[in-house]
PDB file of C-alpha atoms in Angstrom:
ATOM      1  CA  UNK A   1     -61.084 -20.578  24.452  1.00 49.00           C
ATOM      2  CA  UNK A   2     -61.248 -17.982  22.201  1.00 50.00           C
ATOM      3  CA  UNK A   3     -63.727 -15.555  24.517  1.00 57.00           C
ATOM      4  CA  UNK A   4     -60.387 -16.259  27.017  1.00 57.00           C
ATOM      5  CA  UNK A   5     -58.586 -15.482  25.025  1.00 54.00           C
ATOM      6  CA  UNK A   6     -59.952 -11.613  23.748  1.00 62.00           C
ATOM      7  CA  UNK A   7     -60.894 -10.754  27.562  1.00 68.00           C
ATOM      8  CA  UNK A   8     -57.327 -11.237  28.525  1.00 67.00           C
ATOM      9  CA  UNK A   9     -54.609 -10.683  25.888  1.00 68.00           C
ATOM     10  CA  UNK A  10     -51.595  -8.411  27.350  1.00 72.00           C
ATOM     11  CA  UNK A  11     -51.492 -11.090  30.258  1.00 68.00           C
ATOM     12  CA  UNK A  12     -50.718 -13.912  27.506  1.00 62.00           C
ATOM     13  CA  UNK A  13     -48.870 -11.245  25.316  1.00 68.00           C
ATOM     14  CA  UNK A  14     -46.925 -10.771  29.000  1.00 70.00           C
ATOM     15  CA  UNK A  15     -46.762 -14.742  29.010  1.00 66.00           C
ATOM     16  CA  UNK A  16     -45.702 -15.679  25.718  1.00 63.00           C
ATOM     17  CA  UNK A  17     -42.633 -12.955  26.313  1.00 68.00           C
ATOM     18  CA  UNK A  18     -41.845 -14.777  29.757  1.00 67.00           C
ATOM     19  CA  UNK A  19     -42.025 -17.899  27.313  1.00 64.00           C
ATOM     20  CA  UNK A  20     -39.521 -16.867  24.638  1.00 63.00           C
ATOM     21  CA  UNK A  21     -36.966 -15.184  27.197  1.00 63.00           C
ATOM     22  CA  UNK A  22     -36.761 -17.826  29.719  1.00 61.00           C
ATOM     23  CA  UNK A  23     -35.912 -20.501  26.340  1.00 56.00           C
ATOM     24  CA  UNK A  24     -33.594 -17.721  25.371  1.00 57.00           C
ATOM     25  CA  UNK A  25     -31.840 -18.445  28.482  1.00 55.00           C
ATOM     26  CA  UNK A  26     -32.104 -21.986  28.384  1.00 55.00           C
ATOM     27  CA  UNK A  27     -30.256 -22.794  24.739  1.00 53.00           C
ATOM     28  CA  UNK A  28     -28.085 -19.104  24.149  1.00 57.00           C
ATOM     29  CA  UNK A  29     -24.249 -19.598  24.384  1.00 60.00           C
ATOM     30  CA  UNK A  30     -23.502 -17.307  27.108  1.00 61.00           C
ATOM     31  CA  UNK A  31     -21.282 -14.201  26.284  1.00 60.00           C
ATOM     32  CA  UNK A  32     -19.463 -11.103  28.349  1.00 60.00           C
ATOM     33  CA  UNK A  33     -18.202  -8.346  27.328  1.00 64.00           C
ATOM     34  CA  UNK A  34     -14.564  -9.489  28.494  1.00 71.00           C
ATOM     35  CA  UNK A  35     -12.705 -12.415  29.623  1.00 83.00           C
ATOM     36  CA  UNK A  36     -11.733 -10.495  32.944  1.00 90.00           C
ATOM     37  CA  UNK A  37     -13.268 -10.666  35.766  1.00 88.00           C
ATOM     38  CA  UNK A  38     -11.871  -7.981  37.789  1.00 90.00           C
ATOM     39  CA  UNK A  39     -11.326  -7.534  41.622  1.00 90.00           C
ATOM     40  CA  UNK A  40     -10.133  -3.814  42.387  1.00 93.00           C
ATOM     41  CA  UNK A  41      -7.889  -3.323  45.877  1.00 92.00           C
ATOM     42  CA  UNK A  42      -8.985  -0.080  46.854  1.00 92.00           C
ATOM     43  CA  UNK A  43      -6.827   2.218  48.055  1.00 93.00           C
ATOM     44  CA  UNK A  44      -6.701   3.148  52.365  1.00 89.00           C
ATOM     45  CA  UNK A  45      -7.042  -1.071  52.771  1.00 86.00           C
ATOM     46  CA  UNK A  46      -3.460  -1.428  53.982  1.00 85.00           C
ATOM     47  CA  UNK A  47      -4.414   1.374  56.231  1.00 88.00           C
ATOM     48  CA  UNK A  48      -7.490   0.315  57.349  1.00 87.00           C
ATOM     49  CA  UNK A  49      -6.294  -3.689  57.818  1.00 82.00           C
ATOM     50  CA  UNK A  50      -3.260  -1.827  60.166  1.00 84.00           C
ATOM     51  CA  UNK A  51      -6.390   0.247  62.213  1.00 87.00           C
ATOM     52  CA  UNK A  52      -7.217  -2.786  63.531  1.00 84.00           C
ATOM     53  CA  UNK A  53     -10.386  -2.839  60.977  1.00 84.00           C
ATOM     54  CA  UNK A  54     -11.311  -6.639  59.941  1.00 80.00           C
ATOM     55  CA  UNK A  55     -12.478  -5.008  56.425  1.00 77.00           C
ATOM     56  CA  UNK A  56     -13.018  -8.422  53.742  1.00 80.00           C
ATOM     57  CA  UNK A  57     -12.283  -6.504  50.190  1.00 82.00           C
ATOM     58  CA  UNK A  58     -12.761  -9.066  48.061  1.00 84.00           C
ATOM     59  CA  UNK A  59     -14.353 -12.607  48.365  1.00 86.00           C
ATOM     60  CA  UNK A  60     -13.163 -15.920  49.660  1.00 87.00           C
ATOM     61  CA  UNK A  61     -14.152 -17.731  46.693  1.00 90.00           C
ATOM     62  CA  UNK A  62     -14.081 -16.096  43.353  1.00 90.00           C
ATOM     63  CA  UNK A  63     -15.234 -18.505  41.022  1.00 90.00           C
ATOM     64  CA  UNK A  64     -14.809 -18.294  37.008  1.00 91.00           C
ATOM     65  CA  UNK A  65     -16.892 -19.261  34.312  1.00 88.00           C
ATOM     66  CA  UNK A  66     -14.911 -21.201  31.022  1.00 86.00           C
ATOM     67  CA  UNK A  67     -15.230 -19.678  28.311  1.00 82.00           C
ATOM     68  CA  UNK A  68     -17.019 -17.284  29.183  1.00 83.00           C
ATOM     69  CA  UNK A  69     -14.994 -15.237  32.564  1.00 81.00           C
ATOM     70  CA  UNK A  70     -12.270 -17.432  32.971  1.00 86.00           C
ATOM     71  CA  UNK A  71      -9.341 -14.658  33.919  1.00 93.00           C
ATOM     72  CA  UNK A  72      -8.860 -13.287  37.617  1.00 94.00           C
ATOM     73  CA  UNK A  73      -7.925  -9.479  37.192  1.00 95.00           C
ATOM     74  CA  UNK A  74      -6.097  -7.723  40.436  1.00 95.00           C
ATOM     75  CA  UNK A  75      -6.372  -4.106  40.150  1.00 96.00           C
ATOM     76  CA  UNK A  76      -4.241  -3.210  43.313  1.00 96.00           C
ATOM     77  CA  UNK A  77      -4.800   0.449  43.911  1.00 96.00           C
ATOM     78  CA  UNK A  78      -3.782   1.018  47.388  1.00 94.00           C
ATOM     79  CA  UNK A  79      -0.925   2.270  48.411  1.00 94.00           C
ATOM     80  CA  UNK A  80       1.081  -0.799  49.066  1.00 94.00           C
ATOM     81  CA  UNK A  81       2.377  -3.650  47.484  1.00 95.00           C
ATOM     82  CA  UNK A  82      -0.219  -6.728  47.824  1.00 93.00           C
ATOM     83  CA  UNK A  83       0.753 -10.187  47.316  1.00 93.00           C
ATOM     84  CA  UNK A  84      -1.126 -13.234  45.091  1.00 93.00           C
ATOM     85  CA  UNK A  85       0.298 -16.124  45.494  1.00 92.00           C
ATOM     86  CA  UNK A  86       4.031 -15.877  44.251  1.00 93.00           C
ATOM     87  CA  UNK A  87       3.327 -12.563  42.034  1.00 94.00           C
ATOM     88  CA  UNK A  88       3.766  -9.271  44.496  1.00 95.00           C
ATOM     89  CA  UNK A  89       0.843  -6.531  42.405  1.00 96.00           C
ATOM     90  CA  UNK A  90       2.441  -2.951  42.601  1.00 96.00           C
ATOM     91  CA  UNK A  91       0.546  -0.244  43.876  1.00 96.00           C
ATOM     92  CA  UNK A  92      -1.475   0.479  40.455  1.00 96.00           C
ATOM     93  CA  UNK A  93      -0.481  -2.753  38.803  1.00 97.00           C
ATOM     94  CA  UNK A  94      -3.242  -4.976  37.658  1.00 96.00           C
ATOM     95  CA  UNK A  95      -2.371  -8.535  37.660  1.00 96.00           C
ATOM     96  CA  UNK A  96      -4.488 -11.673  35.239  1.00 95.00           C
ATOM     97  CA  UNK A  97      -4.511 -14.573  35.549  1.00 94.00           C
ATOM     98  CA  UNK A  98      -5.697 -17.220  32.908  1.00 94.00           C
ATOM     99  CA  UNK A  99      -7.690 -20.680  33.521  1.00 94.00           C
ATOM    100  CA  UNK A 100      -7.800 -23.029  30.928  1.00 92.00           C
ATOM    101  CA  UNK A 101      -9.098 -25.923  33.081  1.00 94.00           C
ATOM    102  CA  UNK A 102     -12.067 -26.700  35.332  1.00 94.00           C
ATOM    103  CA  UNK A 103     -10.653 -26.400  39.034  1.00 94.00           C
ATOM    104  CA  UNK A 104     -10.220 -25.186  42.217  1.00 96.00           C
ATOM    105  CA  UNK A 105      -7.187 -23.537  43.106  1.00 95.00           C
ATOM    106  CA  UNK A 106      -5.859 -22.238  46.767  1.00 95.00           C
ATOM    107  CA  UNK A 107      -3.412 -18.750  46.737  1.00 95.00           C
ATOM    108  CA  UNK A 108      -2.125 -16.858  49.128  1.00 94.00           C
ATOM    109  CA  UNK A 109      -3.053 -13.504  49.078  1.00 90.00           C
ATOM    110  CA  UNK A 110      -2.559  -9.595  51.320  1.00 86.00           C
ATOM    111  CA  UNK A 111      -5.703  -8.327  50.173  1.00 84.00           C
ATOM    112  CA  UNK A 112      -7.231 -11.272  52.711  1.00 81.00           C
ATOM    113  CA  UNK A 113      -7.277 -11.446  56.539  1.00 76.00           C
ATOM    114  CA  UNK A 114      -7.392 -14.878  56.665  1.00 82.00           C
ATOM    115  CA  UNK A 115      -4.545 -14.164  53.778  1.00 86.00           C
ATOM    116  CA  UNK A 116      -6.145 -17.475  51.008  1.00 91.00           C
ATOM    117  CA  UNK A 117      -8.270 -16.829  49.011  1.00 92.00           C
ATOM    118  CA  UNK A 118      -9.880 -19.741  46.863  1.00 94.00           C
ATOM    119  CA  UNK A 119     -10.583 -19.095  42.739  1.00 94.00           C
ATOM    120  CA  UNK A 120     -12.968 -22.091  41.754  1.00 93.00           C
ATOM    121  CA  UNK A 121     -13.140 -22.471  38.483  1.00 94.00           C
ATOM    122  CA  UNK A 122     -15.920 -24.245  36.102  1.00 88.00           C
ATOM    123  CA  UNK A 123     -17.569 -25.813  32.967  1.00 85.00           C
ATOM    124  CA  UNK A 124     -19.914 -23.843  31.369  1.00 83.00           C
ATOM    125  CA  UNK A 125     -23.081 -25.275  31.756  1.00 82.00           C
ATOM    126  CA  UNK A 126     -25.235 -27.187  29.450  1.00 76.00           C
ATOM    127  CA  UNK A 127     -27.652 -26.274  27.096  1.00 77.00           C
ATOM    128  CA  UNK A 128     -31.221 -26.850  28.700  1.00 79.00           C
ATOM    129  CA  UNK A 129     -32.182 -26.144  32.364  1.00 79.00           C
ATOM    130  CA  UNK A 130     -28.265 -26.821  33.729  1.00 77.00           C
ATOM    131  CA  UNK A 131     -27.671 -23.000  31.498  1.00 75.00           C
ATOM    132  CA  UNK A 132     -31.037 -21.388  32.444  1.00 76.00           C
ATOM    133  CA  UNK A 133     -30.131 -21.560  36.327  1.00 80.00           C
ATOM    134  CA  UNK A 134     -26.864 -21.088  36.084  1.00 73.00           C
ATOM    135  CA  UNK A 135     -27.821 -17.412  33.757  1.00 75.00           C
ATOM    136  CA  UNK A 136     -30.661 -17.111  36.839  1.00 79.00           C
ATOM    137  CA  UNK A 137     -28.016 -17.534  39.716  1.00 78.00           C
ATOM    138  CA  UNK A 138     -25.468 -14.061  37.997  1.00 74.00           C
ATOM    139  CA  UNK A 139     -28.012 -12.440  37.093  1.00 76.00           C
ATOM    140  CA  UNK A 140     -28.780 -12.880  41.498  1.00 79.00           C
ATOM    141  CA  UNK A 141     -25.006 -12.325  41.626  1.00 72.00           C
ATOM    142  CA  UNK A 142     -25.360  -9.066  39.367  1.00 70.00           C
ATOM    143  CA  UNK A 143     -27.571  -7.680  41.341  1.00 75.00           C
ATOM    144  CA  UNK A 144     -26.273  -8.021  44.837  1.00 72.00           C
ATOM    145  CA  UNK A 145     -23.202  -6.967  43.927  1.00 67.00           C
ATOM    146  CA  UNK A 146     -25.027  -3.395  42.555  1.00 64.00           C
ATOM    147  CA  UNK A 147     -26.820  -3.327  45.287  1.00 65.00           C
ATOM    148  CA  UNK A 148     -26.041  -0.053  48.310  1.00 64.00           C
ATOM    149  CA  UNK A 149     -24.623  -0.828  51.738  1.00 54.00           C
TER     150      UNK A 149
END
């Protein structure tokens, strides 16, 4: 056993680092720089829609996590007002909507071609496998958002 450890110290070090990272991801409390989850309506969205482009600029379902990112922040960078639920968001205006309980919410939304947006507010995952799966899903979602095209 000691002989195999001496032959592959880099592999053992890598395995130990991976085990520590997984343990941290499963047990450490989640943290976010801000509790806001920003979605921006870009300039020209209304013009593209009027030209017949079926542009989807916001996801049809937004997932928030209580205690981590539980405030929906909509930024209207377009040149026309946008309706979200009962609120009219003027050009250049931000609208923050905080959530304090697990829920599934339907909103009318003029930024969607369907006219609807769902905000799903999820509970903070428990320590262990649930939190590890949550962190991996969050990382996957972040990487997809950052990928070009």
